[in-house]
CSV table of C-alpha atoms and ligand atoms in Angstrom, one decimal:
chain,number,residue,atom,x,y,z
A,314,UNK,CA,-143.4,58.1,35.3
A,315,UNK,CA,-139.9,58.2,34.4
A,316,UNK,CA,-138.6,55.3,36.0
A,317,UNK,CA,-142.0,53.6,33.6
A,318,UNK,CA,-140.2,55.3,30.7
A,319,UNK,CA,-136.7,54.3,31.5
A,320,UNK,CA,-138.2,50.4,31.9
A,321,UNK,CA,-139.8,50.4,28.3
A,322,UNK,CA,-136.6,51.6,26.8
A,323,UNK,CA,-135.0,49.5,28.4
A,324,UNK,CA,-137.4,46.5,27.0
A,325,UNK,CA,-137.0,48.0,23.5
A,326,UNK,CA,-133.5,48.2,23.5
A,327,UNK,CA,-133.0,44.4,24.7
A,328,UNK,CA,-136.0,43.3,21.8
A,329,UNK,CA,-134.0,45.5,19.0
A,330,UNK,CA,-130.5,44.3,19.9
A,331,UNK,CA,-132.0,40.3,19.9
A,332,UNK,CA,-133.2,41.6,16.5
A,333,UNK,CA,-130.1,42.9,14.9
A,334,UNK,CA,-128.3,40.4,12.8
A,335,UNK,CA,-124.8,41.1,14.1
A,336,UNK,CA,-126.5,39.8,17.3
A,337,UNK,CA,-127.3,37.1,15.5
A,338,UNK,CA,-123.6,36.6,14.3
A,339,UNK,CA,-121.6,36.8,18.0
A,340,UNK,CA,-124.3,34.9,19.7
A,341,UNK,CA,-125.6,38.2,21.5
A,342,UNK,CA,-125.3,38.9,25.2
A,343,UNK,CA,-129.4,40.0,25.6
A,344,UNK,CA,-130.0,36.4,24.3
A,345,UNK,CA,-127.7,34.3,26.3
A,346,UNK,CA,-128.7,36.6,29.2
A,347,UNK,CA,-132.1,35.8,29.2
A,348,UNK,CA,-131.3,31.8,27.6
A,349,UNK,CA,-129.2,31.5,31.2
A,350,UNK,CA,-131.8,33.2,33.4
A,351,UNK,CA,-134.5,31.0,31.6
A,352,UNK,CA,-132.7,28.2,32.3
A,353,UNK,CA,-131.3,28.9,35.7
A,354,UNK,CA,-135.0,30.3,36.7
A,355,UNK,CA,-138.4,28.7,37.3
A,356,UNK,CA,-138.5,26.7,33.7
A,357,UNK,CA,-136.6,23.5,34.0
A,358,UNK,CA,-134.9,22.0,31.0
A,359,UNK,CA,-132.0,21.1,29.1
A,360,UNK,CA,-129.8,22.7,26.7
A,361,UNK,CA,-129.7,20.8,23.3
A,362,UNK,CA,-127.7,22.2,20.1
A,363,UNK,CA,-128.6,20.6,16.8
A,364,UNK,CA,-125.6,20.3,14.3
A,365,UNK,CA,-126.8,20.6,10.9
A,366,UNK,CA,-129.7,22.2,11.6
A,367,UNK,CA,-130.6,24.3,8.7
A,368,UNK,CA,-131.0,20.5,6.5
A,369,UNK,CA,-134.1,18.8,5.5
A,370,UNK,CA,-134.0,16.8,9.0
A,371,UNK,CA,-132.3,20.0,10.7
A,372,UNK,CA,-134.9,22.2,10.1
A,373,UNK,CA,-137.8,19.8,11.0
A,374,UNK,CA,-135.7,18.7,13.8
A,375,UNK,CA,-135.3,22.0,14.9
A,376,UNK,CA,-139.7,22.7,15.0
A,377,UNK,CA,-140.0,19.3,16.7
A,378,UNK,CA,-137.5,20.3,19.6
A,379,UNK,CA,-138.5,23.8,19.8
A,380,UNK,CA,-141.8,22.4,20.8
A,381,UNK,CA,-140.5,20.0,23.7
A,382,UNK,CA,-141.1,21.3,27.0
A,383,UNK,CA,-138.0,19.4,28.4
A,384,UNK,CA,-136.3,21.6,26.2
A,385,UNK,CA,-135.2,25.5,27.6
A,386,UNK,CA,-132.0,26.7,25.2
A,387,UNK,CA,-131.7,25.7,21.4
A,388,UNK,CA,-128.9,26.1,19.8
A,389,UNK,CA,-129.2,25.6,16.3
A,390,UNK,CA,-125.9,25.6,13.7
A,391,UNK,CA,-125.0,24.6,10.6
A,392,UNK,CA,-122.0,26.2,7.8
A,393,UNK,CA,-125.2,27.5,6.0
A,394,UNK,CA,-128.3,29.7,6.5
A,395,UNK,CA,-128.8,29.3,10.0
A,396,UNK,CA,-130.0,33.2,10.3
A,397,UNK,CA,-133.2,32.5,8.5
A,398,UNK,CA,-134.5,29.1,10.2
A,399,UNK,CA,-133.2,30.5,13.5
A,400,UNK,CA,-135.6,33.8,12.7
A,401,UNK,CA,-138.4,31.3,11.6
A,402,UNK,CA,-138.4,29.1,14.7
A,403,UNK,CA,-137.6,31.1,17.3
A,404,UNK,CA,-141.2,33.2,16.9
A,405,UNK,CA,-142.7,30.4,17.7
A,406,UNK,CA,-144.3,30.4,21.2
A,407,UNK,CA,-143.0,28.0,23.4
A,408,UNK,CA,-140.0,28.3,26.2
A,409,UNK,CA,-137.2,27.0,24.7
A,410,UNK,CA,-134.6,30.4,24.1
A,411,UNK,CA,-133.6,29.8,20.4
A,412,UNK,CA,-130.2,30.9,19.2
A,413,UNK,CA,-128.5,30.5,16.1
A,414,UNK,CA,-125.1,29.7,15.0
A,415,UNK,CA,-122.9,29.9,11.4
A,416,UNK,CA,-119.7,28.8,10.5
A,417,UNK,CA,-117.1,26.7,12.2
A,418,UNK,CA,-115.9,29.8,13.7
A,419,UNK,CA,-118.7,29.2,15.4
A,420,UNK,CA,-119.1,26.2,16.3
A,421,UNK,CA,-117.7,26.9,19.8
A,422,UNK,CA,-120.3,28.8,21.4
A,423,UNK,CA,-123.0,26.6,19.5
A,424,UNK,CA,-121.7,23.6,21.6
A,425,UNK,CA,-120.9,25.1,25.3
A,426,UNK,CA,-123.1,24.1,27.9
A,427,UNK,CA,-125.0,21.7,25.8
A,428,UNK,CA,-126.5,18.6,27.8
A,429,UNK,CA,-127.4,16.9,24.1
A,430,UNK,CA,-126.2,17.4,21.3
A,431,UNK,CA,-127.9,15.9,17.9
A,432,UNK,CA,-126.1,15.7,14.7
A,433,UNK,CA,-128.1,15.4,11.5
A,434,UNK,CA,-124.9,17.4,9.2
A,435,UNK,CA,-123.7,15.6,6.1
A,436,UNK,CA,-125.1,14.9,2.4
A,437,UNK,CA,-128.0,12.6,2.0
A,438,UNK,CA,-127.9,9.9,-0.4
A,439,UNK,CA,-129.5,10.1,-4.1
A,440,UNK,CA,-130.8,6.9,-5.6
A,441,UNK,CA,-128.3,4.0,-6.8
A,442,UNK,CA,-126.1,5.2,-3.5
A,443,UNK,CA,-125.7,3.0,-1.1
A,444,UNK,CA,-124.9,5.0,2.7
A,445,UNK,CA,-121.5,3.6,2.5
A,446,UNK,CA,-121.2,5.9,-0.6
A,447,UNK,CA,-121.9,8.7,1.9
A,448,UNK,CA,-118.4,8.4,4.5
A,449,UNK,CA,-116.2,10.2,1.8
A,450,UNK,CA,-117.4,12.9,2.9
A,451,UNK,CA,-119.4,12.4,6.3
A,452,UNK,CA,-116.6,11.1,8.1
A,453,UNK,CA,-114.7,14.6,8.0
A,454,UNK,CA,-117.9,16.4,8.8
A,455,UNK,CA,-118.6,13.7,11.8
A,456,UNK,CA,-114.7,14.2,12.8
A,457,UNK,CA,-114.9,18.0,13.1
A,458,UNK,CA,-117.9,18.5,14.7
A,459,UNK,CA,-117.1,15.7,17.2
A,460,UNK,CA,-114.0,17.7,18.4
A,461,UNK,CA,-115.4,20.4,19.2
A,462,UNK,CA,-117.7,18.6,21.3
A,463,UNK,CA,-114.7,16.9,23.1
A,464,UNK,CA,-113.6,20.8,23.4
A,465,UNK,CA,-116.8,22.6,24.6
A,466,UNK,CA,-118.9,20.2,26.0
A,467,UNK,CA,-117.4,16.7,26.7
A,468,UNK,CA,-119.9,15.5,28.6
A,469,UNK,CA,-122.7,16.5,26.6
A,470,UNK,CA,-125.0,13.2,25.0
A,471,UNK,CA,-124.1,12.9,21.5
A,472,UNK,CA,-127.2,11.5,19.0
A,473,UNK,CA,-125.5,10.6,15.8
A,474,UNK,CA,-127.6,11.0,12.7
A,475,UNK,CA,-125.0,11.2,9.7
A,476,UNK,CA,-124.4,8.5,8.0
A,477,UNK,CA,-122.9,5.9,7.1
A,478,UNK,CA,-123.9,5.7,10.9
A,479,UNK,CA,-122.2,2.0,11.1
A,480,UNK,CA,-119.3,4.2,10.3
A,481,UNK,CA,-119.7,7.3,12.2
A,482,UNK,CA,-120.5,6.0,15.7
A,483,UNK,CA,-117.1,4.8,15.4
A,484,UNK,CA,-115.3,7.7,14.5
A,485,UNK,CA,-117.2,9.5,16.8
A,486,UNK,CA,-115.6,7.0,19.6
A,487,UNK,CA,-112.2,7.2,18.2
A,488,UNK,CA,-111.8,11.3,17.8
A,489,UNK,CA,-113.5,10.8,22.1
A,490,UNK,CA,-111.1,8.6,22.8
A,491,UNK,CA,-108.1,10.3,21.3
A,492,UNK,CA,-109.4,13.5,22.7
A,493,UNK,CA,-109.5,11.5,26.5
A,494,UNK,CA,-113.4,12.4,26.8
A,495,UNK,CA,-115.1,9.0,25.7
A,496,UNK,CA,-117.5,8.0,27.7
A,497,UNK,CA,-119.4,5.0,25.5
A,498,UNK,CA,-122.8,5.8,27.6
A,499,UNK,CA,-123.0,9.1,26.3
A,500,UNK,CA,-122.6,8.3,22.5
A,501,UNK,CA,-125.8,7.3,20.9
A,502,UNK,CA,-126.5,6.0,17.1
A,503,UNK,CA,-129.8,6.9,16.2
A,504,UNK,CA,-131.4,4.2,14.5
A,505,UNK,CA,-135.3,5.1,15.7
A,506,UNK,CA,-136.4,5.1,12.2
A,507,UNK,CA,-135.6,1.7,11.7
A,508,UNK,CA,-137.9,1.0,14.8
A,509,UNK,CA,-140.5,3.1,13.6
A,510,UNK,CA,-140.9,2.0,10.0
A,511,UNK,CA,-140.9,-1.7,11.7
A,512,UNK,CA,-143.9,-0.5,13.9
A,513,UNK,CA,-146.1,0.8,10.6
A,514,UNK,CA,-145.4,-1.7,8.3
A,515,UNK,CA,-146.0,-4.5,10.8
A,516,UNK,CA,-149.3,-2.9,12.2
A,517,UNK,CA,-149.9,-2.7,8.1
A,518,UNK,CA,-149.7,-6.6,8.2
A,519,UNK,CA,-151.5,-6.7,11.6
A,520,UNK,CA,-154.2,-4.4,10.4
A,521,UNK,CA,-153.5,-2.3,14.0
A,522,UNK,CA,-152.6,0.9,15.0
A,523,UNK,CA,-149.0,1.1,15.1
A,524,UNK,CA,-149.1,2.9,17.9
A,525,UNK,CA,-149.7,0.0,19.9
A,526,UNK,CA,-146.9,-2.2,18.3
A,527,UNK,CA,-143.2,-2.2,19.2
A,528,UNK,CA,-141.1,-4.1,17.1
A,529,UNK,CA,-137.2,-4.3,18.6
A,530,UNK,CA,-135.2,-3.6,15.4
A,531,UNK,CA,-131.3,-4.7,16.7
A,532,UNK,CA,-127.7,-4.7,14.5
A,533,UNK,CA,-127.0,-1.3,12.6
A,534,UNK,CA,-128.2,1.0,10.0
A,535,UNK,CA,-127.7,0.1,6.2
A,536,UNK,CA,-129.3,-3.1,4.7
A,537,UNK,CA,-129.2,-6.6,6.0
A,538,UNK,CA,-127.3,-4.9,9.3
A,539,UNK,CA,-130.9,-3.7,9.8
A,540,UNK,CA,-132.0,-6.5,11.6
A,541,UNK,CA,-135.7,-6.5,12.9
A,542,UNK,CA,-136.6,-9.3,15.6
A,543,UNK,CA,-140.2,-10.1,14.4
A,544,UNK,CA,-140.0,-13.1,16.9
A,545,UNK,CA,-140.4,-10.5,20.1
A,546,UNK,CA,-143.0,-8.1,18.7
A,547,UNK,CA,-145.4,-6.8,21.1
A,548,UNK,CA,-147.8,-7.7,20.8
A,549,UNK,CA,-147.1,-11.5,20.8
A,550,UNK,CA,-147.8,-12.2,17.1
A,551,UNK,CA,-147.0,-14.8,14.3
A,552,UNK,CA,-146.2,-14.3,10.6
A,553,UNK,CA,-146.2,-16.4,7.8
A,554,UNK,CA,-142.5,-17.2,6.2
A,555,UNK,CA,-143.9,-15.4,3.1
A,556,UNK,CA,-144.7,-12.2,6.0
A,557,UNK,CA,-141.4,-12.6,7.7
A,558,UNK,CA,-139.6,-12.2,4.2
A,559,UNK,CA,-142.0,-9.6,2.7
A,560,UNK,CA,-141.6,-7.3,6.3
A,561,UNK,CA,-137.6,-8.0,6.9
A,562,UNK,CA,-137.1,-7.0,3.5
A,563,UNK,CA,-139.2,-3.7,4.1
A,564,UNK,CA,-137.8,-2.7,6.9
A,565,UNK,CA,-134.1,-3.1,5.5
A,566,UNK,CA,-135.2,-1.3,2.8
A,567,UNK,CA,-137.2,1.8,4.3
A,568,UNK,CA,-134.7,4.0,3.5
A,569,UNK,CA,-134.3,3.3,-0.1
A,570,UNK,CA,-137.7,3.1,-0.7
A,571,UNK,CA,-137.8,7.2,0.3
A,572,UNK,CA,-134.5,7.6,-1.6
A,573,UNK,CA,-135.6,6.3,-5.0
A,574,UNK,CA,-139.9,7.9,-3.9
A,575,UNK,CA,-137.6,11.6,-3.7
A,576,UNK,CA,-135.8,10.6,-7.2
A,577,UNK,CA,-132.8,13.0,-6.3
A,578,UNK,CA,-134.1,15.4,-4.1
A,579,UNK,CA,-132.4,14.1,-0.7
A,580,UNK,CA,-133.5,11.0,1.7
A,581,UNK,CA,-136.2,10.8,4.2
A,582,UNK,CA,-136.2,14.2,6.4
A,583,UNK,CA,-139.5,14.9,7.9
A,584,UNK,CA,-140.3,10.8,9.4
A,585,UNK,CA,-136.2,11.2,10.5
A,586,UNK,CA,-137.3,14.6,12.3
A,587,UNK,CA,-139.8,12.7,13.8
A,588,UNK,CA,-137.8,9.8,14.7
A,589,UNK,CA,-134.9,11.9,15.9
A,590,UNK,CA,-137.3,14.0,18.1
A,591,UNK,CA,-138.3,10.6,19.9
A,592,UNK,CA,-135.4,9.7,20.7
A,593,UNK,CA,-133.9,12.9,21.6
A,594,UNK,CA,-137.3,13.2,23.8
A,595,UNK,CA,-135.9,9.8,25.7
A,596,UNK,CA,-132.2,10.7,25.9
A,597,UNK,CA,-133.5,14.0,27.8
A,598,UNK,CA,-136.3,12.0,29.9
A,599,UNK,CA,-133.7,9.8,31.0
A,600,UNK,CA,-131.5,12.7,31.3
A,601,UNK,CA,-134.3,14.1,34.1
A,602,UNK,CA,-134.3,10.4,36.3
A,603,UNK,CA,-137.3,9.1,34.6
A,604,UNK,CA,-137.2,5.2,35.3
A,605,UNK,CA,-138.4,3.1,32.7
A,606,UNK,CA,-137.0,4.7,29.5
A,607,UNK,CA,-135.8,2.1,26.3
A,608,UNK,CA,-135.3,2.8,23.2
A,609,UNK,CA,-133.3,0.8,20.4
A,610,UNK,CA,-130.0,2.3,19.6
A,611,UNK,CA,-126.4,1.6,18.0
A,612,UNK,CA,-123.6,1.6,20.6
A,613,UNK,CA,-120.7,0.1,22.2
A,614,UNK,CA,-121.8,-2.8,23.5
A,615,UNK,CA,-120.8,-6.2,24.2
A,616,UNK,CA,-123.9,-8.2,23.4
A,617,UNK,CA,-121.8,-9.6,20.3
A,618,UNK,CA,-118.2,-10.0,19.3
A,619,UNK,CA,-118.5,-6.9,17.7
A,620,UNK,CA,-117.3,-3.7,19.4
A,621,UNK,CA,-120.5,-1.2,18.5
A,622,UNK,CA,-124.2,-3.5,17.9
A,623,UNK,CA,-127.6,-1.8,18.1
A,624,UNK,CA,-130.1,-3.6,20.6
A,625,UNK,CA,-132.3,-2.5,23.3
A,626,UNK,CA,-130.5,0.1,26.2
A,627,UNK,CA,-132.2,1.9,28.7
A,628,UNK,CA,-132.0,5.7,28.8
A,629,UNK,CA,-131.0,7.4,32.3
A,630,UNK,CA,-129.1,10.6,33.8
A,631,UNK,CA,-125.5,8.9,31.9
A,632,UNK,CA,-127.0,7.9,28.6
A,633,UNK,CA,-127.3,4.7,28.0
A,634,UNK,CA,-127.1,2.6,31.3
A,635,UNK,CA,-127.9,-0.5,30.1
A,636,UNK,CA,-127.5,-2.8,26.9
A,637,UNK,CA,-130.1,-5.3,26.4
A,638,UNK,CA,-129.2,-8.8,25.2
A,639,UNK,CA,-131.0,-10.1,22.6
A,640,UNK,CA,-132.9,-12.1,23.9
A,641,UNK,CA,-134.2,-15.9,22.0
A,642,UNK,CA,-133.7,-15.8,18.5
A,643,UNK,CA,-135.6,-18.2,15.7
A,644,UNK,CA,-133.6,-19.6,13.0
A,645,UNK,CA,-134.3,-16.9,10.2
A,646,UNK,CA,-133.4,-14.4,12.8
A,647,UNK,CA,-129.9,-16.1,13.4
A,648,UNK,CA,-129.2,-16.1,10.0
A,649,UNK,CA,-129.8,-12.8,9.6
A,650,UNK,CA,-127.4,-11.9,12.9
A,651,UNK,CA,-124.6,-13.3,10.8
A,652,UNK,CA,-125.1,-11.8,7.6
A,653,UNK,CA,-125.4,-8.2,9.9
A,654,UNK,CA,-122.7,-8.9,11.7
A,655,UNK,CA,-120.1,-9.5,8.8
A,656,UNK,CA,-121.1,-6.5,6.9
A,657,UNK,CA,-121.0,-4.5,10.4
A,658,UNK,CA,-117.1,-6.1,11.0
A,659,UNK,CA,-116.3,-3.9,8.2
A,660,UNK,CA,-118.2,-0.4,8.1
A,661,UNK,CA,-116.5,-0.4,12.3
A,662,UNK,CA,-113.1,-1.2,10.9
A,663,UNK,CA,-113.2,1.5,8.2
A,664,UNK,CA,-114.7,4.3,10.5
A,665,UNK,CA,-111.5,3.2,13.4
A,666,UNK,CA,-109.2,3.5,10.9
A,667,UNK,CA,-110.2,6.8,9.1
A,668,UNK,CA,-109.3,8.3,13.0
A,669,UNK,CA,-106.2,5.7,13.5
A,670,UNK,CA,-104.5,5.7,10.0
B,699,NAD,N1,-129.8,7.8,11.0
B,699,NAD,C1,-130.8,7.8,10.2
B,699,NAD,O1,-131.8,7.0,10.4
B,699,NAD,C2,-130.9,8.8,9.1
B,699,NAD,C3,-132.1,9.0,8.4
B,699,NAD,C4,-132.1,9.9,7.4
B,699,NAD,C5,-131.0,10.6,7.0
B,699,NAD,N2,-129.8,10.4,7.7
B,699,NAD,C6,-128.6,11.1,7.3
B,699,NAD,O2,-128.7,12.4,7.9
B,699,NAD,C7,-127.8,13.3,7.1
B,699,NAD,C8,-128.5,14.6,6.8
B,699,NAD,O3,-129.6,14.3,5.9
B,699,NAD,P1,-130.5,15.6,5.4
B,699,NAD,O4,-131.5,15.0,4.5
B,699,NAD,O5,-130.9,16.5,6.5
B,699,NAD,O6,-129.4,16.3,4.5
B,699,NAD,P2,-129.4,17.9,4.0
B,699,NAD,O7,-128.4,18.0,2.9
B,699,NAD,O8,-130.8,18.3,3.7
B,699,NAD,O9,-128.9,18.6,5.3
B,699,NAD,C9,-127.6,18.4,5.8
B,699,NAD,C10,-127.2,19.7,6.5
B,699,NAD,O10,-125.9,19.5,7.0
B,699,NAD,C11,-125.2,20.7,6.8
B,699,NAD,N3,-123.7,20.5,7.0
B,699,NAD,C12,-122.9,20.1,6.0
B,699,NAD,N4,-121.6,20.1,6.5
B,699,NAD,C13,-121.7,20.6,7.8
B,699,NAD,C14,-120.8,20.9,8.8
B,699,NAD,N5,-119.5,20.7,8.6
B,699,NAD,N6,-121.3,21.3,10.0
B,699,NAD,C15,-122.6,21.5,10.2
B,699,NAD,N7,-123.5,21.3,9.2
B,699,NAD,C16,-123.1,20.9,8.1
B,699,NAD,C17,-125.6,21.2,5.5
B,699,NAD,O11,-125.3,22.6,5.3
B,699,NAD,C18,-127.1,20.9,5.5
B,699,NAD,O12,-127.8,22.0,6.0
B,699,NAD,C19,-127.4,12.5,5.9
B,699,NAD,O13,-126.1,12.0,6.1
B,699,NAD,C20,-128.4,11.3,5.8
B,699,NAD,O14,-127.9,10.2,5.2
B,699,NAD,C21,-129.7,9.5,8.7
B,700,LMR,O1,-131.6,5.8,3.5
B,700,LMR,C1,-130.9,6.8,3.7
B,700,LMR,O2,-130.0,7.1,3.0
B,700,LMR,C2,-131.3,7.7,4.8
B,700,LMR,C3,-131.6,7.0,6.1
B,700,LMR,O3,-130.5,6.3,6.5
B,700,LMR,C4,-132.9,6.2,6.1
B,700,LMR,O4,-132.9,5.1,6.6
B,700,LMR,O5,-133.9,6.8,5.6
């Protein structure tokens, strides 16, 4: 009887002290106790940490990955009100450990051990912005939070959100590389939405479920560097010039479109969740030796002269193991390369120097 006694206090001690906010605060030894033996023990997974997760894609983000069975420890932080949406999510019931995290003081525990790491911290745009507008103040956000993954987990997949991401991929290389911790597999633009708004508005054309269309969407992530290769849809299909024109157009303007719908209130959030949860899904499927895994994404590449180009690369245990050439382009698509490509030249060169200068 007593020892029964002694084993329910025990059980309520442990529940109140993952309770207490102060637990909250240090990162509290119940939790990372039972996060490690979760993690060690029977359920597999990986441990992700989203940066910037108490945003309008953070927060989404945050559901979305809480739900993923590949997923066992989730570390949520952000500089604001990570207490309430780490409260919020972790009651749901599924077996990823939840813990929350606030304030680059921080920031530390938030990122040790982490296998991926997804960044959706920074301001959003409001309409008449362009994401360029954005780096002023991205690019410092994107620099700190990048160092302390070259501190506490260098080796951790990195699925950059924040944009201007043309911009921020780069300075996410540079503060790697000057830190002696790049690895170019491991660091991952996520431009999924891009692939995704291609896949609806096409099926829109196609009158199909966009489900069963993939559209390869190659380049970068701001206007014409948006690039969608409406040659190599699958499946096979033709458009019209007026189609071609009409869709391109769409596609490099998806994000604007939500901008200027929201009228001030922030950019798209919950299709970006969505988006970001895909690809995160892949990064960590690839992570686990699934063969097979492709997803489009802005890296360092050689497929062009320029030093970062999104295309095709297939997802394994390193990240991205292999960059996809672009395969046979028609004429309005090589136009397009070249217009992407100059504007791309530039948004590299100014994320390089905001690290070098
Ligand atoms: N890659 C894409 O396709 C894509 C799509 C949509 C939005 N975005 C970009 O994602 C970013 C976030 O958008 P949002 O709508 O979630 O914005 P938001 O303002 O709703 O959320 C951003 C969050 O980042 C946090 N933050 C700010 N500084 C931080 C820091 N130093 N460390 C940690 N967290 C910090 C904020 O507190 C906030 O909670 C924006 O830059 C936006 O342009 C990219
Ligand atoms: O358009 C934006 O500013 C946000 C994001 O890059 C998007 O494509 O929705």
């Amino acid at each position: 009887m007593e020892a029964h006694a002694a084993g329910a206090n025990q059980r309520i001690a442990r529940i109140s002290a993952h309770l207490h906010p102060p637990n909250f605060q240090e990162g509290g030894d119940v939790s990372i106790d039972r996060a490690n033996c979760r993690a060690k023990g029977g359920a597999p997974g990986f441990k992700v940490a989203i940066l910037g997760a108490a945003g309008g894609i953070g927060q989404s983000l945050s559901l979305l990955l809480k739900i993923n069975p590949l997923v066992s420890v989730l570390h949520l932080y952000d500089v604001v009100n990570t207490p309430g949406v780490t409260a919020d999510v972790s009651h749901i019931d599924t077996g990823a450990v939840v813990r929350g995290f606030l304030g680059q003081a921080q920031l530390e525990n938030a990122l040790t051990g982490m296998d991926l790491v997804v960044i959706p911290a920074g301001v959003p745009r409001k309409p008449g912005m362009t994401r360029d507008d954005l780096f002023k103040i991205n690019a410092g956000i994107v620099r700190t939070l990048c160092e302390g993954i070259a501190k506490s987990c260098p080796n951790a997949i990195v699925n950059l959100i924040s944009n201007p991401v043309n911009s921020t991929v780069p300075i996410a290389a540079e503060v790697f590389k000057k830190a002696g911790t790049y690895d170019p597999k491991r660091l991952l633009g996520v431009t999924t939405l891009d692939v995704a708004r291609a896949n609806t508005f096409v099926a829109e054309v196609l009158g199909v479920d966009p489900r069963e269309v993939d559209v390869p969407v190659v380049g970068g992530h701001a206007g014409v560097t948006i690039l969608p290769l409406l040659s190599q849809v699958k499946p096979p299909s033709s458009f019209t010039a007026e189609e071609t024109e009409y869709l391109t157009n769409r596609i490099q303007n998806g994000g604007t479109e939500v901008v200027e719908a929201k009228a001030g209130a922030g950019s798209a959030t919950l299709s970006m969740a969505y988006a970001a949860a895909k690809f995160a899904n892949s990064c960590l499927r690839g992570l686990k030796g699934e063969a097979g895994i492709v997803e489009c994404s802005y890296v360092d590449s050689q497929v062009t002269e320029l030093p970062f180009f999104a295309a095709k690369v297939r997802l394994g245990r390193g990240g991205a193991e292999e960059i996809y050439q672009l395969g046979p382009l028609n004429e309005y698509e090589r136009i397009g390369l070249e217009k992407a490509k100059k504007e791309l030249a530039g948004s590299i060169q100014k994320g390089v120097e905001f690290i070098k200068k």
